Amino acid sequence: DVKVTQSSRYLVKRTGEKVFLECVQDMDHENMFWYRQDPGLGLRLIYFSYDVKMKEKGDIPEGYSVSREKKERFSLILESASTNQTSMYLCASSLAASKNIQYFGAGTRLSVL
Amino acid sequence: AQSVTQPDIHITVSEGASLELRCNYSYGATPYLFWYVQSPGQGLQLLLKYFSGDTLVQGIKGFEAEFKRSQSSFNLRKPSVHWSDAAEYFCAVGGGNTGKLIFGQGTTLQVKP
């Protein structure tokens, strides 16, 4: 069965902290994605990666960076967390030949105080 | 511009009643279309997908959706709603070789006993 695992379900951080959100998939998928989800705004793409060490900006990359050193792991980094980054963060992965079918992790709810 | 619109932010139906959730999209090429469901505190689960062929597609949990190219719509239906269907529903469109999806704002479904 398809599995995308996000390391934390809930995180509380302080303004200015460096925050790492980790995502691991066990399906050998080429593509991985990070979204943030806010009420009334749906899912907005932050970054995605279509191969190891490859990354592309999504619609809202400001204040975020990513790392993909291994195929199965895609990390989202908040260099200096701010209160407006309080949100639900969702990771997803897909097979390159799968016609865009994405599989999602359970999400990380991040609160920045 | 590519976009997905879910006109209804919130819908309430009685248990046993029929359901239709609306989705309209704008996409330059032939779209791949998806409906996902998100239960509270969870990630997104794929309900159904349309790639080509028969415009009426069946999904899990008794849901179906109809692709209408002339109306740029992909509405989700269920003949009889169960209390466990209460959740947030997202329509999404994709089609490029990046694997990216564009999501609508979501529709929250409440089911009355």
mmCIF file of C-alpha atoms in Angstrom:
data_model
loop_
_atom_site.group_PDB
_atom_site.id
_atom_site.type_symbol
_atom_site.label_atom_id
_atom_site.label_comp_id
_atom_site.label_asym_id
_atom_site.label_seq_id
_atom_site.Cartn_x
_atom_site.Cartn_y
_atom_site.Cartn_z
ATOM 1 C CA ASP A 1 0.000 0.000 0.000
ATOM 2 C CA VAL A 2 1.081 3.537 -0.766
ATOM 3 C CA LYS A 3 2.578 5.359 2.173
ATOM 4 C CA VAL A 4 3.672 8.960 2.661
ATOM 5 C CA THR A 5 4.855 9.709 6.170
ATOM 6 C CA GLN A 6 5.290 13.136 7.698
ATOM 7 C CA SER A 7 7.495 13.070 10.740
ATOM 8 C CA SER A 8 5.349 15.251 12.982
ATOM 9 C CA ARG A 9 1.593 15.711 13.254
ATOM 10 C CA TYR A 10 1.873 18.828 15.423
ATOM 11 C CA LEU A 11 4.704 21.285 15.913
ATOM 12 C CA VAL A 12 4.944 24.443 17.987
ATOM 13 C CA LYS A 13 7.855 26.762 17.257
ATOM 14 C CA ARG A 14 8.904 30.284 18.144
ATOM 15 C CA THR A 15 9.331 33.192 15.764
ATOM 16 C CA GLY A 16 12.785 33.195 14.225
ATOM 17 C CA GLU A 17 13.458 29.501 14.738
ATOM 18 C CA LYS A 18 14.662 27.323 11.877
ATOM 19 C CA VAL A 19 12.079 24.614 11.283
ATOM 20 C CA PHE A 20 12.426 21.333 9.423
ATOM 21 C CA LEU A 21 9.428 19.364 8.195
ATOM 22 C CA GLU A 22 10.265 15.891 6.968
ATOM 23 C CA CYS A 23 8.436 13.713 4.495
ATOM 24 C CA VAL A 24 9.249 10.152 3.459
ATOM 25 C CA GLN A 25 7.580 8.005 0.809
ATOM 26 C CA ASP A 26 8.118 4.300 0.315
ATOM 27 C CA MET A 27 6.822 3.973 -3.231
ATOM 28 C CA ASP A 28 9.918 4.928 -5.239
ATOM 29 C CA HIS A 29 8.070 7.963 -6.620
ATOM 30 C CA GLU A 30 10.027 10.489 -8.644
ATOM 31 C CA ASN A 31 7.870 13.521 -7.802
ATOM 32 C CA MET A 32 7.378 15.027 -4.366
ATOM 33 C CA PHE A 33 5.457 18.113 -3.321
ATOM 34 C CA TRP A 34 4.983 20.428 -0.376
ATOM 35 C CA TYR A 35 1.700 22.311 0.065
ATOM 36 C CA ARG A 36 0.300 24.572 2.706
ATOM 37 C CA GLN A 37 -3.389 24.466 3.461
ATOM 38 C CA ASP A 38 -5.281 27.430 4.869
ATOM 39 C CA PRO A 39 -9.058 27.791 5.335
ATOM 40 C CA GLY A 40 -10.742 29.137 2.229
ATOM 41 C CA LEU A 41 -7.544 28.981 0.176
ATOM 42 C CA GLY A 42 -7.345 25.273 -0.551
ATOM 43 C CA LEU A 43 -3.916 23.784 -1.142
ATOM 44 C CA ARG A 44 -1.149 26.015 -2.387
ATOM 45 C CA LEU A 45 2.048 24.570 -3.786
ATOM 46 C CA ILE A 46 5.232 25.707 -2.044
ATOM 47 C CA TYR A 47 7.898 23.627 -3.790
ATOM 48 C CA PHE A 48 8.143 20.422 -5.716
ATOM 49 C CA SER A 49 10.876 18.069 -6.795
ATOM 50 C CA TYR A 50 10.925 15.725 -9.755
ATOM 51 C CA ASP A 51 14.229 14.050 -8.982
ATOM 52 C CA VAL A 52 16.945 13.830 -6.369
ATOM 53 C CA LYS A 53 18.613 17.211 -5.848
ATOM 54 C CA MET A 54 16.140 18.812 -8.264
ATOM 55 C CA LYS A 55 13.600 21.343 -7.065
ATOM 56 C CA GLU A 56 11.293 23.942 -8.484
ATOM 57 C CA LYS A 57 9.394 26.775 -6.899
ATOM 58 C CA GLY A 58 5.678 26.510 -6.625
ATOM 59 C CA ASP A 59 3.210 29.329 -6.161
ATOM 60 C CA ILE A 60 4.276 30.520 -2.698
ATOM 61 C CA PRO A 61 7.993 29.722 -2.148
ATOM 62 C CA GLU A 62 8.880 32.868 -0.209
ATOM 63 C CA GLY A 63 10.228 32.105 3.250
ATOM 64 C CA TYR A 64 10.728 28.413 2.467
ATOM 65 C CA SER A 65 13.418 26.177 1.054
ATOM 66 C CA VAL A 66 13.576 22.434 0.378
ATOM 67 C CA SER A 67 16.053 19.621 0.269
ATOM 68 C CA ARG A 68 15.964 16.323 -1.550
ATOM 69 C CA GLU A 69 19.138 14.369 -0.988
ATOM 70 C CA LYS A 70 17.527 10.946 -1.357
ATOM 71 C CA LYS A 71 14.678 9.869 -3.584
ATOM 72 C CA GLU A 72 12.404 8.896 -0.732
ATOM 73 C CA ARG A 73 12.835 11.993 1.432
ATOM 74 C CA PHE A 74 11.767 15.585 0.828
ATOM 75 C CA SER A 75 12.319 18.190 3.513
ATOM 76 C CA LEU A 76 10.696 21.591 3.861
ATOM 77 C CA ILE A 77 12.720 24.220 5.691
ATOM 78 C CA LEU A 78 11.485 27.423 7.225
ATOM 79 C CA GLU A 79 14.684 29.436 7.531
ATOM 80 C CA SER A 80 13.278 31.865 10.093
ATOM 81 C CA ALA A 81 9.760 30.988 11.128
ATOM 82 C CA SER A 82 7.185 33.743 11.268
ATOM 83 C CA THR A 83 3.650 33.807 12.653
ATOM 84 C CA ASN A 84 2.165 33.991 9.153
ATOM 85 C CA GLN A 85 3.631 30.560 8.473
ATOM 86 C CA THR A 86 1.273 29.015 11.003
ATOM 87 C CA SER A 87 -0.607 26.527 8.855
ATOM 88 C CA MET A 88 -1.227 22.908 7.914
ATOM 89 C CA TYR A 89 1.556 21.524 5.733
ATOM 90 C CA LEU A 90 0.901 18.586 3.443
ATOM 91 C CA CYS A 91 3.438 16.461 1.625
ATOM 92 C CA ALA A 92 2.559 14.416 -1.451
ATOM 93 C CA SER A 93 4.299 12.180 -3.938
ATOM 94 C CA SER A 94 3.547 10.817 -7.385
ATOM 95 C CA LEU A 95 4.971 8.494 -9.965
ATOM 96 C CA ALA A 96 6.192 10.325 -13.047
ATOM 97 C CA ALA A 97 4.129 8.117 -15.353
ATOM 98 C CA SER A 98 0.999 8.179 -13.219
ATOM 99 C CA LYS A 99 -0.900 11.028 -14.866
ATOM 100 C CA ASN A 100 -0.520 13.289 -11.847
ATOM 101 C CA ILE A 101 -2.063 10.993 -9.233
ATOM 102 C CA GLN A 102 -0.708 12.288 -5.942
ATOM 103 C CA TYR A 103 -0.629 10.481 -2.608
ATOM 104 C CA PHE A 104 -0.682 12.519 0.555
ATOM 105 C CA GLY A 105 0.726 12.316 4.034
ATOM 106 C CA ALA A 106 -1.417 13.026 7.093
ATOM 107 C CA GLY A 107 -0.135 16.581 7.402
ATOM 108 C CA THR A 108 1.812 18.611 9.945
ATOM 109 C CA ARG A 109 0.005 21.352 11.802
ATOM 110 C CA LEU A 110 2.589 24.008 12.575
ATOM 111 C CA SER A 111 2.013 26.808 15.038
ATOM 112 C CA VAL A 112 4.544 29.640 15.176
ATOM 113 C CA LEU A 113 4.278 31.722 18.320
ATOM 114 C CA ALA B 1 -4.742 31.054 -16.485
ATOM 115 C CA GLN B 2 -5.175 27.609 -15.030
ATOM 116 C CA SER B 3 -7.569 27.453 -12.122
ATOM 117 C CA VAL B 4 -10.156 25.398 -10.294
ATOM 118 C CA THR B 5 -13.277 26.877 -8.725
ATOM 119 C CA GLN B 6 -15.486 25.191 -6.191
ATOM 120 C CA PRO B 7 -18.383 27.641 -5.864
ATOM 121 C CA ASP B 8 -19.741 26.207 -2.619
ATOM 122 C CA ILE B 9 -17.567 26.721 0.442
ATOM 123 C CA HIS B 10 -19.926 24.913 2.772
ATOM 124 C CA ILE B 11 -22.828 22.525 2.128
ATOM 125 C CA THR B 12 -25.185 20.874 4.594
ATOM 126 C CA VAL B 13 -27.309 17.872 3.623
ATOM 127 C CA SER B 14 -29.447 15.459 5.567
ATOM 128 C CA GLU B 15 -28.300 11.889 5.940
ATOM 129 C CA GLY B 16 -29.786 9.809 3.142
ATOM 130 C CA ALA B 17 -30.212 12.780 0.821
ATOM 131 C CA SER B 18 -28.412 13.090 -2.486
ATOM 132 C CA LEU B 19 -25.321 15.226 -2.884
ATOM 133 C CA GLU B 20 -23.735 17.203 -5.684
ATOM 134 C CA LEU B 21 -20.527 19.193 -5.238
ATOM 135 C CA ARG B 22 -19.625 21.541 -8.041
ATOM 136 C CA CYS B 23 -16.258 22.002 -9.684
ATOM 137 C CA ASN B 24 -15.338 24.220 -12.628
ATOM 138 C CA TYR B 25 -11.889 24.408 -14.125
ATOM 139 C CA SER B 26 -9.876 26.439 -16.561
ATOM 140 C CA TYR B 27 -7.086 24.529 -18.242
ATOM 141 C CA GLY B 28 -5.403 24.979 -21.604
ATOM 142 C CA ALA B 29 -4.911 21.365 -22.543
ATOM 143 C CA THR B 30 -6.915 18.207 -22.049
ATOM 144 C CA PRO B 31 -7.177 17.965 -18.281
ATOM 145 C CA TYR B 32 -6.750 15.148 -15.854
ATOM 146 C CA LEU B 33 -9.394 15.689 -13.164
ATOM 147 C CA PHE B 34 -9.519 14.497 -9.577
ATOM 148 C CA TRP B 35 -11.637 14.601 -6.457
ATOM 149 C CA TYR B 36 -9.970 14.172 -3.089
ATOM 150 C CA VAL B 37 -11.534 13.943 0.369
ATOM 151 C CA GLN B 38 -9.999 15.085 3.630
ATOM 152 C CA SER B 39 -11.385 13.904 6.943
ATOM 153 C CA PRO B 40 -10.665 16.141 9.956
ATOM 154 C CA GLY B 41 -6.994 16.120 10.903
ATOM 155 C CA GLN B 42 -6.055 13.838 8.012
ATOM 156 C CA GLY B 43 -4.338 14.072 4.673
ATOM 157 C CA LEU B 44 -6.119 13.880 1.345
ATOM 158 C CA GLN B 45 -7.470 10.618 -0.029
ATOM 159 C CA LEU B 46 -8.190 10.108 -3.719
ATOM 160 C CA LEU B 47 -11.906 9.556 -4.368
ATOM 161 C CA LEU B 48 -11.851 9.282 -8.139
ATOM 162 C CA LYS B 49 -10.107 10.459 -11.276
ATOM 163 C CA TYR B 50 -10.824 11.151 -14.930
ATOM 164 C CA PHE B 51 -8.240 10.841 -17.668
ATOM 165 C CA SER B 52 -10.192 10.067 -20.832
ATOM 166 C CA GLY B 53 -13.001 7.948 -22.210
ATOM 167 C CA ASP B 54 -16.308 7.487 -20.448
ATOM 168 C CA THR B 55 -17.230 10.844 -18.943
ATOM 169 C CA LEU B 56 -18.974 9.304 -15.942
ATOM 170 C CA VAL B 57 -16.434 7.870 -13.531
ATOM 171 C CA GLN B 58 -16.987 5.814 -10.430
ATOM 172 C CA GLY B 59 -14.942 6.157 -7.290
ATOM 173 C CA ILE B 60 -14.654 4.821 -3.798
ATOM 174 C CA LYS B 61 -17.311 5.129 -1.089
ATOM 175 C CA GLY B 62 -20.145 5.243 -3.640
ATOM 176 C CA PHE B 63 -19.112 8.539 -5.246
ATOM 177 C CA GLU B 64 -19.230 9.318 -8.940
ATOM 178 C CA ALA B 65 -18.344 12.339 -11.058
ATOM 179 C CA GLU B 66 -19.229 13.492 -14.538
ATOM 180 C CA PHE B 67 -16.867 15.329 -16.871
ATOM 181 C CA LYS B 68 -18.608 17.882 -19.082
ATOM 182 C CA ARG B 69 -16.121 19.427 -21.464
ATOM 183 C CA SER B 70 -18.590 22.003 -22.822
ATOM 184 C CA GLN B 71 -19.178 23.345 -19.312
ATOM 185 C CA SER B 72 -15.608 22.851 -18.047
ATOM 186 C CA SER B 73 -17.091 21.046 -15.088
ATOM 187 C CA PHE B 74 -16.407 17.919 -13.087
ATOM 188 C CA ASN B 75 -19.147 17.664 -10.477
ATOM 189 C CA LEU B 76 -19.097 15.060 -7.728
ATOM 190 C CA ARG B 77 -22.277 13.174 -6.815
ATOM 191 C CA LYS B 78 -23.524 10.633 -4.353
ATOM 192 C CA PRO B 79 -27.106 9.304 -4.347
ATOM 193 C CA SER B 80 -27.395 8.857 -0.580
ATOM 194 C CA VAL B 81 -25.092 10.555 1.896
ATOM 195 C CA HIS B 82 -23.913 8.868 5.092
ATOM 196 C CA TRP B 83 -22.870 10.672 8.270
ATOM 197 C CA SER B 84 -19.307 9.430 7.687
ATOM 198 C CA ASP B 85 -19.141 11.460 4.462
ATOM 199 C CA ALA B 86 -18.799 14.666 6.470
ATOM 200 C CA ALA B 87 -15.421 16.012 5.389
ATOM 201 C CA GLU B 88 -13.757 18.535 3.129
ATOM 202 C CA TYR B 89 -13.718 17.803 -0.584
ATOM 203 C CA PHE B 90 -11.197 19.112 -3.063
ATOM 204 C CA CYS B 91 -11.366 19.151 -6.835
ATOM 205 C CA ALA B 92 -8.051 19.250 -8.700
ATOM 206 C CA VAL B 93 -6.826 19.492 -12.284
ATOM 207 C CA GLY B 94 -3.519 18.503 -13.848
ATOM 208 C CA GLY B 95 -2.056 17.354 -17.097
ATOM 209 C CA GLY B 96 1.475 18.497 -17.611
ATOM 210 C CA ASN B 97 4.549 16.332 -17.334
ATOM 211 C CA THR B 98 5.608 17.945 -14.062
ATOM 212 C CA GLY B 99 2.951 16.037 -12.178
ATOM 213 C CA LYS B 100 1.600 19.232 -10.632
ATOM 214 C CA LEU B 101 -2.016 19.622 -9.628
ATOM 215 C CA ILE B 102 -4.063 22.766 -9.170
ATOM 216 C CA PHE B 103 -6.576 22.520 -6.340
ATOM 217 C CA GLY B 104 -9.847 24.261 -5.727
ATOM 218 C CA GLN B 105 -10.595 26.030 -2.475
ATOM 219 C CA GLY B 106 -12.451 23.060 -1.066
ATOM 220 C CA THR B 107 -16.052 22.400 -0.045
ATOM 221 C CA THR B 108 -16.882 21.440 3.513
ATOM 222 C CA LEU B 109 -19.728 18.950 3.747
ATOM 223 C CA GLN B 110 -21.802 18.743 6.896
ATOM 224 C CA VAL B 111 -24.305 15.882 7.279
ATOM 225 C CA LYS B 112 -27.376 16.357 9.452
ATOM 226 C CA PRO B 113 -28.828 13.333 11.246
#
